[in-house]
PDB file of N, CA and C in Angstrom:
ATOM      1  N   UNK A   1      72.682 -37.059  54.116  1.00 50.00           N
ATOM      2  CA  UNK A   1      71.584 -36.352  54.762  1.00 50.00           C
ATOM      3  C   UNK A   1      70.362 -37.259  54.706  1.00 50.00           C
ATOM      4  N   UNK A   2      69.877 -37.183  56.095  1.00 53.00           N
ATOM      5  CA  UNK A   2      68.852 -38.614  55.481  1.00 53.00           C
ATOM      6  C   UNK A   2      67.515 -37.788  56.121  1.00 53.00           C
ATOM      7  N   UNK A   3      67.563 -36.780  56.234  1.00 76.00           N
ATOM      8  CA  UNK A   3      66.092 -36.116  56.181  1.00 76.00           C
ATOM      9  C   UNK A   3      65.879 -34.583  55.556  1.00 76.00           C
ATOM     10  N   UNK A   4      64.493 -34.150  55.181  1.00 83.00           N
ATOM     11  CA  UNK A   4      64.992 -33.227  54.055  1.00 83.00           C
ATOM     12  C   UNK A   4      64.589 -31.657  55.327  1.00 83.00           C
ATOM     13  N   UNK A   5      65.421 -30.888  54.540  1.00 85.00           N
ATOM     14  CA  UNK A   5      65.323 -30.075  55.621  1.00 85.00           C
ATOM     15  C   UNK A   5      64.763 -28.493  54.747  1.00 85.00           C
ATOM     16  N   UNK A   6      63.681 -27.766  55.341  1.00 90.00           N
ATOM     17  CA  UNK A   6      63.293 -27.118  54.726  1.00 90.00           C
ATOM     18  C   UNK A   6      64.228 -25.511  54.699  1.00 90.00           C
ATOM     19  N   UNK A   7      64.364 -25.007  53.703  1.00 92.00           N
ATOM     20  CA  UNK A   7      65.199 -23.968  53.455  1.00 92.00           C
ATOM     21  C   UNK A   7      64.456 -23.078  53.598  1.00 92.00           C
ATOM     22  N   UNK A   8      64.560 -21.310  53.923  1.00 94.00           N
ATOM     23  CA  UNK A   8      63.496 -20.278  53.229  1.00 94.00           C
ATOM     24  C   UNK A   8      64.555 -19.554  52.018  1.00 94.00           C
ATOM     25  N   UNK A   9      63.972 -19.160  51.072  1.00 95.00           N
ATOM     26  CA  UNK A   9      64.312 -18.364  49.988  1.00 95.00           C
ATOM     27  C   UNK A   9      64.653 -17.122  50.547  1.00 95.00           C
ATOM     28  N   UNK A  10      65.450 -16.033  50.181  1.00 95.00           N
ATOM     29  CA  UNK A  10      65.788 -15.031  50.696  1.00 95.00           C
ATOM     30  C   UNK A  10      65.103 -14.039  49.292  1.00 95.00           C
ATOM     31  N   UNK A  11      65.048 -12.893  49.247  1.00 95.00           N
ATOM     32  CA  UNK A  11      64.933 -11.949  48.731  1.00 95.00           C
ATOM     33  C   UNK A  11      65.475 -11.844  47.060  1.00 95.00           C
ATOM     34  N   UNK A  12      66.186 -12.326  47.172  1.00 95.00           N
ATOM     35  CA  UNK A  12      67.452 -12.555  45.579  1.00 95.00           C
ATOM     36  C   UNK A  12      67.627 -13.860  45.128  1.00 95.00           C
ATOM     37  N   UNK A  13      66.565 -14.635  46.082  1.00 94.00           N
ATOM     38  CA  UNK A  13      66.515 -16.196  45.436  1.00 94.00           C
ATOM     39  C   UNK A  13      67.538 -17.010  45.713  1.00 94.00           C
ATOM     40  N   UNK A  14      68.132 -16.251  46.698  1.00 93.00           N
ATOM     41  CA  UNK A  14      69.328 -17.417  47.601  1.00 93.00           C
ATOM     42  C   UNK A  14      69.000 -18.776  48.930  1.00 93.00           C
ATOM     43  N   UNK A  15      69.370 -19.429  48.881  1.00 93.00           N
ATOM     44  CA  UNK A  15      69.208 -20.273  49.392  1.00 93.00           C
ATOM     45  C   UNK A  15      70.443 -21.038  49.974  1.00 93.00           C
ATOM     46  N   UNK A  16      70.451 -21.296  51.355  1.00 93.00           N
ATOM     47  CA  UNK A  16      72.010 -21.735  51.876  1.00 93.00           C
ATOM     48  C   UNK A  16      71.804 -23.210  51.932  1.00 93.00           C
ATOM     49  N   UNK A  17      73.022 -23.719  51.573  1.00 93.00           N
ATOM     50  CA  UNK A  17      72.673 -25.478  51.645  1.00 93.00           C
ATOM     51  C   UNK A  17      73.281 -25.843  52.689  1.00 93.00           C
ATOM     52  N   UNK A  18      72.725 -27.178  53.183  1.00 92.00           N
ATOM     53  CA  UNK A  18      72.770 -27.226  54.407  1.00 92.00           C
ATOM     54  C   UNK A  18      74.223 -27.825  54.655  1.00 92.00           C
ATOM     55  N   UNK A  19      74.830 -27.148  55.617  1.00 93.00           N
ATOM     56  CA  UNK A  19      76.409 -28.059  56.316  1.00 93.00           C
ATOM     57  C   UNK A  19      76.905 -29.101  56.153  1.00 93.00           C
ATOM     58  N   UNK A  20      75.907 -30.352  56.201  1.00 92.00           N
ATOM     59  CA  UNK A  20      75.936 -31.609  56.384  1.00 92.00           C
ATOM     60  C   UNK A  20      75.892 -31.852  54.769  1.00 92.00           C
ATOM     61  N   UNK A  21      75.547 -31.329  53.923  1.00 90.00           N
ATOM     62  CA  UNK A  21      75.821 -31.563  52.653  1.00 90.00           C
ATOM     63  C   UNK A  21      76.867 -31.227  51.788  1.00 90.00           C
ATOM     64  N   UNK A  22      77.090 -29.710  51.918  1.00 91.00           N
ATOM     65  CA  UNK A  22      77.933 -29.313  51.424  1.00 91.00           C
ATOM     66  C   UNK A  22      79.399 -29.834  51.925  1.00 91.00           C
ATOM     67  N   UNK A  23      79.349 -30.364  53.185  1.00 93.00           N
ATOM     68  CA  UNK A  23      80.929 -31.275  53.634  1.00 93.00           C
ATOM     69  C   UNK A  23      80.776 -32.523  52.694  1.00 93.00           C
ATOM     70  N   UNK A  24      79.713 -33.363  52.956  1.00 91.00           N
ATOM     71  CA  UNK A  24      80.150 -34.703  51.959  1.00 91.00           C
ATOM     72  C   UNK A  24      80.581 -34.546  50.592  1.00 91.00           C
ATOM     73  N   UNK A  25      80.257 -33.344  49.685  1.00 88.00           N
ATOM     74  CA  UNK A  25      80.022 -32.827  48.476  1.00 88.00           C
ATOM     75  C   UNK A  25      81.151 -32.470  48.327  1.00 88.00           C
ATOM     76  N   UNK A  26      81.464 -31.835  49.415  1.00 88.00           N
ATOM     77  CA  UNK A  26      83.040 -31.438  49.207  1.00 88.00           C
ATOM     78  C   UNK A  26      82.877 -29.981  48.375  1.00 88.00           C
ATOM     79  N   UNK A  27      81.658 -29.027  48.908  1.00 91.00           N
ATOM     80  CA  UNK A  27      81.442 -28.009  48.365  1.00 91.00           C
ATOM     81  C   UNK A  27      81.778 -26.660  49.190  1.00 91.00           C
ATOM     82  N   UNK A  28      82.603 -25.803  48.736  1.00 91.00           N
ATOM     83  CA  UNK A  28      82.790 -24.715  49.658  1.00 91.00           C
ATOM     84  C   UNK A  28      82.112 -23.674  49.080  1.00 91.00           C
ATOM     85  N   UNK A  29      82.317 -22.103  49.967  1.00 91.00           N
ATOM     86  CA  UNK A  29      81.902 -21.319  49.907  1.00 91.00           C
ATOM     87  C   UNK A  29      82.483 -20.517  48.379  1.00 91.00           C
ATOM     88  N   UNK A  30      81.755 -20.091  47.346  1.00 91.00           N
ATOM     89  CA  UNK A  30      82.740 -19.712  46.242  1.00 91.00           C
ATOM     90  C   UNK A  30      82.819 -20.992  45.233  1.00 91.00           C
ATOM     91  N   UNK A  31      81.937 -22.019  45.420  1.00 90.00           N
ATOM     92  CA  UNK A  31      82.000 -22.957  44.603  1.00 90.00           C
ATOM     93  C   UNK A  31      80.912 -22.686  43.742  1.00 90.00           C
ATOM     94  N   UNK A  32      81.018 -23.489  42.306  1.00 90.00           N
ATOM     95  CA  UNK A  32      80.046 -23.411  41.529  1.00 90.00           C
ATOM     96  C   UNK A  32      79.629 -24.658  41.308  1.00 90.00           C
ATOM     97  N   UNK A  33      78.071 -24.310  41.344  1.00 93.00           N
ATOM     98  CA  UNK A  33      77.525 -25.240  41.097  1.00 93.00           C
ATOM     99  C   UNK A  33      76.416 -25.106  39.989  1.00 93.00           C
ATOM    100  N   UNK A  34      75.857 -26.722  39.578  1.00 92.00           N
ATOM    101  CA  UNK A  34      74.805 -26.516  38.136  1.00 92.00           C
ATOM    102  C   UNK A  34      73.561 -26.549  38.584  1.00 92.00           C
ATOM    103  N   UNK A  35      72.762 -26.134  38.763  1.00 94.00           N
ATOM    104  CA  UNK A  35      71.518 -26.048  39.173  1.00 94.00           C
ATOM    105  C   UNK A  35      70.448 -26.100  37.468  1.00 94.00           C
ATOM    106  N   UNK A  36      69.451 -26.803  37.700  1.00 94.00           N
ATOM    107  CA  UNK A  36      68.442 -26.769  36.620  1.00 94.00           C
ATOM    108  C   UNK A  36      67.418 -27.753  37.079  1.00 94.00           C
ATOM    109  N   UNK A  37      66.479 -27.560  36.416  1.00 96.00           N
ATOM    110  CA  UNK A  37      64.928 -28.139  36.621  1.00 96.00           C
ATOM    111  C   UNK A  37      64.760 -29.255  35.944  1.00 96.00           C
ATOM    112  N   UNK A  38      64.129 -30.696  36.475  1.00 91.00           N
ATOM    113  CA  UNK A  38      63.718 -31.588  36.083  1.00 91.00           C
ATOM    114  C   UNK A  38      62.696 -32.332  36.551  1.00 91.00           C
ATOM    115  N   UNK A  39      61.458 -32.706  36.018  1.00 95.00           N
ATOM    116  CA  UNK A  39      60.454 -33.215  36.296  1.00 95.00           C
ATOM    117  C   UNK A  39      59.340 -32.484  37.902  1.00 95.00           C
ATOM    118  N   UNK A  40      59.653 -30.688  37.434  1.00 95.00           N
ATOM    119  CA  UNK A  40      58.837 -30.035  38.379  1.00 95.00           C
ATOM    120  C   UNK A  40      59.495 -29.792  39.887  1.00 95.00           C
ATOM    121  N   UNK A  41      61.056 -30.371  39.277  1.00 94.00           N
ATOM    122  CA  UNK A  41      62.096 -29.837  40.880  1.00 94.00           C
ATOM    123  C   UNK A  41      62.874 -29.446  40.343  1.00 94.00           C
ATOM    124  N   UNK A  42      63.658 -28.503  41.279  1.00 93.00           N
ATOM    125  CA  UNK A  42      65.246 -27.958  40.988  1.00 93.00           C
ATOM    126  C   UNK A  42      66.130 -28.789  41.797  1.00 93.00           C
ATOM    127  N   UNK A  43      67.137 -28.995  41.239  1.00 91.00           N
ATOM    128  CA  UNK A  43      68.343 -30.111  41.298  1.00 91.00           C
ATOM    129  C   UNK A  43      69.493 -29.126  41.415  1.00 91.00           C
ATOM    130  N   UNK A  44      70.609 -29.326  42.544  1.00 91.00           N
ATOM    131  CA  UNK A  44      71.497 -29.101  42.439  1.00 91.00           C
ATOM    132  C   UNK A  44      72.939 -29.857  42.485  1.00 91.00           C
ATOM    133  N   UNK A  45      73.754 -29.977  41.636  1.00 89.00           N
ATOM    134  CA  UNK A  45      74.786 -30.589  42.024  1.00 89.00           C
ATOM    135  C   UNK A  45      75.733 -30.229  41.414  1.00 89.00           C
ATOM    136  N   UNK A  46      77.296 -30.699  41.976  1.00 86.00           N
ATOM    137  CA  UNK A  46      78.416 -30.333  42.240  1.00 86.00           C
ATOM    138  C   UNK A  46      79.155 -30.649  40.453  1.00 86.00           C
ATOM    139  N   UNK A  47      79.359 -29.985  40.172  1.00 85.00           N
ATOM    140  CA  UNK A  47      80.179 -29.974  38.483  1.00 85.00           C
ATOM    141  C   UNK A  47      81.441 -31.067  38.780  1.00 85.00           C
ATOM    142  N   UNK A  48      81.850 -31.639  37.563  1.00 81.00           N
ATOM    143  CA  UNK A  48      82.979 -32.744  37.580  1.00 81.00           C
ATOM    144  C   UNK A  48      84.276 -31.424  37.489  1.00 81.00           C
ATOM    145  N   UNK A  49      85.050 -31.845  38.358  1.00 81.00           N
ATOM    146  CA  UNK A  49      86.218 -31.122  38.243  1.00 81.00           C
ATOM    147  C   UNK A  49      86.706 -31.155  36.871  1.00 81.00           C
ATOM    148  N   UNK A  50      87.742 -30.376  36.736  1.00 83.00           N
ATOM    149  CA  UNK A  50      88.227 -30.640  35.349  1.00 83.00           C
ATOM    150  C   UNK A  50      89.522 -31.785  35.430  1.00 83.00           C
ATOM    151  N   UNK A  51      89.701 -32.867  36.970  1.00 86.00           N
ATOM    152  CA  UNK A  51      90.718 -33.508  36.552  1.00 86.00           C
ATOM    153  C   UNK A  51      89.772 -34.486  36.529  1.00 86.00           C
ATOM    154  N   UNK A  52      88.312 -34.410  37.323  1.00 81.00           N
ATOM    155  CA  UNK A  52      87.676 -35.786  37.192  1.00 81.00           C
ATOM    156  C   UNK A  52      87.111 -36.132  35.802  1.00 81.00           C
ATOM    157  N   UNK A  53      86.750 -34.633  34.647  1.00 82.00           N
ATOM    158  CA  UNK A  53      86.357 -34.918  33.759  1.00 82.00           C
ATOM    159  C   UNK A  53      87.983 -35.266  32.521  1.00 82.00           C
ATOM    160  N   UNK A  54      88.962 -35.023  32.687  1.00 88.00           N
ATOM    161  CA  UNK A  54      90.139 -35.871  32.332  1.00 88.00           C
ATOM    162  C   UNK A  54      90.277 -37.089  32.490  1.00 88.00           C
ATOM    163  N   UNK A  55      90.086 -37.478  33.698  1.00 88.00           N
ATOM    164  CA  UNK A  55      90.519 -38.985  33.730  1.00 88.00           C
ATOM    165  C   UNK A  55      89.185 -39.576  33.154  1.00 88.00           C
ATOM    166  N   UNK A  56      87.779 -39.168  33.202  1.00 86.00           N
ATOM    167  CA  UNK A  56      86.879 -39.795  32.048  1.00 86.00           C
ATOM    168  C   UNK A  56      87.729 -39.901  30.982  1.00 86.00           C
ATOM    169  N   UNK A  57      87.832 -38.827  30.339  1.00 87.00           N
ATOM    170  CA  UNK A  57      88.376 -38.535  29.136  1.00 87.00           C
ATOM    171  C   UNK A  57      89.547 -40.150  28.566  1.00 87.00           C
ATOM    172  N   UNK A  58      90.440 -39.657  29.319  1.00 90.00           N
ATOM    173  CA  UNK A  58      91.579 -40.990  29.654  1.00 90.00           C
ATOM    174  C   UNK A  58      90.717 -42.423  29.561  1.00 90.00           C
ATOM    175  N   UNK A  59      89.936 -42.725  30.427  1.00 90.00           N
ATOM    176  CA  UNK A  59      89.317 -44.160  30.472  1.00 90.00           C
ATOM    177  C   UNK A  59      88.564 -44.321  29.460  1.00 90.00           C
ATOM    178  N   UNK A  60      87.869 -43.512  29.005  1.00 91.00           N
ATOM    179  CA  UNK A  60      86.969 -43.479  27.542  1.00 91.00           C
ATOM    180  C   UNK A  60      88.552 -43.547  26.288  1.00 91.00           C
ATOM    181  N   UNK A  61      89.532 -43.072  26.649  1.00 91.00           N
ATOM    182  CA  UNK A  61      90.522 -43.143  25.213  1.00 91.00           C
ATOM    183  C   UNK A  61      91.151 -44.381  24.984  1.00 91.00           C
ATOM    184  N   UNK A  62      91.107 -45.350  26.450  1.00 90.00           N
ATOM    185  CA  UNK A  62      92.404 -46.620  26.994  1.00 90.00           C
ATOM    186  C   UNK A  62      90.908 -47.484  26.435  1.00 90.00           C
ATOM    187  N   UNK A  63      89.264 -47.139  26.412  1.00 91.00           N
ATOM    188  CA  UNK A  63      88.680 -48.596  26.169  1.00 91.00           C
ATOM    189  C   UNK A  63      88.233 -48.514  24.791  1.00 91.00           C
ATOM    190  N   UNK A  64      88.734 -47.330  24.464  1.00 91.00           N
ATOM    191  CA  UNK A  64      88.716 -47.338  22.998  1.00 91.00           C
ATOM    192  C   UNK A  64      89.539 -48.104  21.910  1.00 91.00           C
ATOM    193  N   UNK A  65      90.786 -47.726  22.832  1.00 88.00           N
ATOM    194  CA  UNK A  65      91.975 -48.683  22.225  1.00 88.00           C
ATOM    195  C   UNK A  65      92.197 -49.664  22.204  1.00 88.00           C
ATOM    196  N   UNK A  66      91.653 -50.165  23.484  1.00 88.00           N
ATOM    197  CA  UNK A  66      91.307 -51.912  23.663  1.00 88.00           C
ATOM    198  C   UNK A  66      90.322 -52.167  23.056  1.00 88.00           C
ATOM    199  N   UNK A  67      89.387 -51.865  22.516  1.00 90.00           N
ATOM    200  CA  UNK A  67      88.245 -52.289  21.421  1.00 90.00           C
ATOM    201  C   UNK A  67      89.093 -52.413  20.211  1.00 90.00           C
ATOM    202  N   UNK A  68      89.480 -51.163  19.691  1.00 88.00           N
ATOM    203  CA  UNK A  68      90.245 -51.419  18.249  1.00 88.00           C
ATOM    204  C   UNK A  68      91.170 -52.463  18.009  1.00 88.00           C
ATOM    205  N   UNK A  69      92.179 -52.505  19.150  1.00 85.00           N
ATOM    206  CA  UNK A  69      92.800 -53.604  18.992  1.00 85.00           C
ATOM    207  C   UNK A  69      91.857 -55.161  19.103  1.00 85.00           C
ATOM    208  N   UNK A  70      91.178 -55.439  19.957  1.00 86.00           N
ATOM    209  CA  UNK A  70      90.183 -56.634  19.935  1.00 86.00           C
ATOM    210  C   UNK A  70      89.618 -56.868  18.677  1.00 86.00           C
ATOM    211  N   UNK A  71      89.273 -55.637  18.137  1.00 88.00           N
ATOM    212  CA  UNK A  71      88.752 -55.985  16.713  1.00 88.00           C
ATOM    213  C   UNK A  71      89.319 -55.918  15.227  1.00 88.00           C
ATOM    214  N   UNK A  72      90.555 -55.458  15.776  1.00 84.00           N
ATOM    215  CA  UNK A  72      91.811 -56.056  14.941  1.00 84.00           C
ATOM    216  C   UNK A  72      92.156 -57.391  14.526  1.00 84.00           C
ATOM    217  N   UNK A  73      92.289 -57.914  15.997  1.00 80.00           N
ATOM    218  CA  UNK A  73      92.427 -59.179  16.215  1.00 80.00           C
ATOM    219  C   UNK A  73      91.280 -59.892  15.430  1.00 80.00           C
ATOM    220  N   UNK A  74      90.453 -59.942  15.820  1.00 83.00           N
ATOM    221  CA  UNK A  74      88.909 -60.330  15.162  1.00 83.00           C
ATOM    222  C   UNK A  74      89.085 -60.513  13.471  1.00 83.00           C
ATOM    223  N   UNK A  75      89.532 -59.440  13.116  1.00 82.00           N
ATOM    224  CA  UNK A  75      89.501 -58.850  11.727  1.00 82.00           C
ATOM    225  C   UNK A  75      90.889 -60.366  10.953  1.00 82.00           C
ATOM    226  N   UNK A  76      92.110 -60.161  11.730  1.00 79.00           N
ATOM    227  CA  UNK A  76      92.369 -60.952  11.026  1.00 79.00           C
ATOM    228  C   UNK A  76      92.626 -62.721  11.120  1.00 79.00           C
ATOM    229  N   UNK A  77      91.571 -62.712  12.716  1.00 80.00           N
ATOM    230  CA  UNK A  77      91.228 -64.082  12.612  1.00 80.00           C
ATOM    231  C   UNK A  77      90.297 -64.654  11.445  1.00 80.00           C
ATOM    232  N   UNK A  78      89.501 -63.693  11.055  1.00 81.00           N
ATOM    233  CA  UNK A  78      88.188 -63.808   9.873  1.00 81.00           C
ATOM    234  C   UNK A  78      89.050 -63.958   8.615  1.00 81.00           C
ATOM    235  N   UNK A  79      90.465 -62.952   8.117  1.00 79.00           N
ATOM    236  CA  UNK A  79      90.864 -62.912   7.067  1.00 79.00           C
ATOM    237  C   UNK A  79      91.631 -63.935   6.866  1.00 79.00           C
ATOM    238  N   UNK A  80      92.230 -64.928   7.763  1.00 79.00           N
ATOM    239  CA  UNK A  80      93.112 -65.901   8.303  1.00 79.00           C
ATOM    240  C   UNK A  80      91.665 -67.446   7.551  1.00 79.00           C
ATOM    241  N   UNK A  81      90.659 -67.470   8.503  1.00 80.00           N
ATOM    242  CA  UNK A  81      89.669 -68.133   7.988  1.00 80.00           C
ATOM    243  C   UNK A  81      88.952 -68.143   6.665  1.00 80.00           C
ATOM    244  N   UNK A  82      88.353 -67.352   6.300  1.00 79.00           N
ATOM    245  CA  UNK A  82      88.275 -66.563   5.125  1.00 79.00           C
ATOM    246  C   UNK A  82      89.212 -66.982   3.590  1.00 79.00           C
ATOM    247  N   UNK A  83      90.286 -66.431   4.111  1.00 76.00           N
ATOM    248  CA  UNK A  83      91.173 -66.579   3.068  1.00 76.00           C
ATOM    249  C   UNK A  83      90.819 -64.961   2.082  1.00 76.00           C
ATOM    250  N   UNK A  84      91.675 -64.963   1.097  1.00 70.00           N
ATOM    251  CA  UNK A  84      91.007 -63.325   0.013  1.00 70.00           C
ATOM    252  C   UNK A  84      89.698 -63.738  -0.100  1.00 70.00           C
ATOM    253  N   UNK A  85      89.192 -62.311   0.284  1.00 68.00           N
ATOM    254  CA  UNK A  85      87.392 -62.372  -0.326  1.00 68.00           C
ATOM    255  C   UNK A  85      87.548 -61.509  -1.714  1.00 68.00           C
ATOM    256  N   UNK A  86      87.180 -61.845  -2.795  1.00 67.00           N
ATOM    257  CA  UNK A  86      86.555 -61.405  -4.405  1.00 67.00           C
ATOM    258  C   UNK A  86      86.582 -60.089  -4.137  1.00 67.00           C
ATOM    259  N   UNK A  87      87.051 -58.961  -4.879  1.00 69.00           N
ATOM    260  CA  UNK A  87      86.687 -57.870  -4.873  1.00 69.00           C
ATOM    261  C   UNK A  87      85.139 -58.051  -5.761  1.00 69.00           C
ATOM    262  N   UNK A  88      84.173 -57.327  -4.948  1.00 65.00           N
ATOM    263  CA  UNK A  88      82.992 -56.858  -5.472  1.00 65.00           C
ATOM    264  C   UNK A  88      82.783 -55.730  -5.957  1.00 65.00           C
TER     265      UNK A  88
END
């Protein structure tokens, strides 16, 4: 949408969004959405599905695992160099 288009408020504080948005959004009628206030505007937008917030989930668990292992590795290139460190 590349111009802003003025809405009127209805009676119950409804407000219809406009066509051209709700298609790119991929928002239908019966959808929920998060609405809340920031910096003196109201914001609305479309909630992460629950498969889009899964596959976060998934990519946050796979670069987790690739860290641990990297710093596995790490760990016993140091203990390899190193040699036993003194118990303190």
């Amino acid at each position: 949408m590349s111009k802003n288009e003025e809405r009127k408020v209805g009676e119950r504080g409804q407000v219809t969004l406009p066509k051209e948005l709700r298609e790119k959004l991929g928002i239908r009628g019966g959808d929920e959405v998060l609405v809340h206030e920031e910096d003196g505007k109201i914001t609305i937008e479309k909630p992460l599905s629950r498969e889009e917030l899964a596959e976060g989930y998934r990519r946050r668990a796979a670069e987790s695992e690739a860290l641990a292992e990297e710093m596995d590795g790490v760990s016993r290139e140091a203990d390899e160099y190193l040699g036993d460190v003194p118990e303190w």
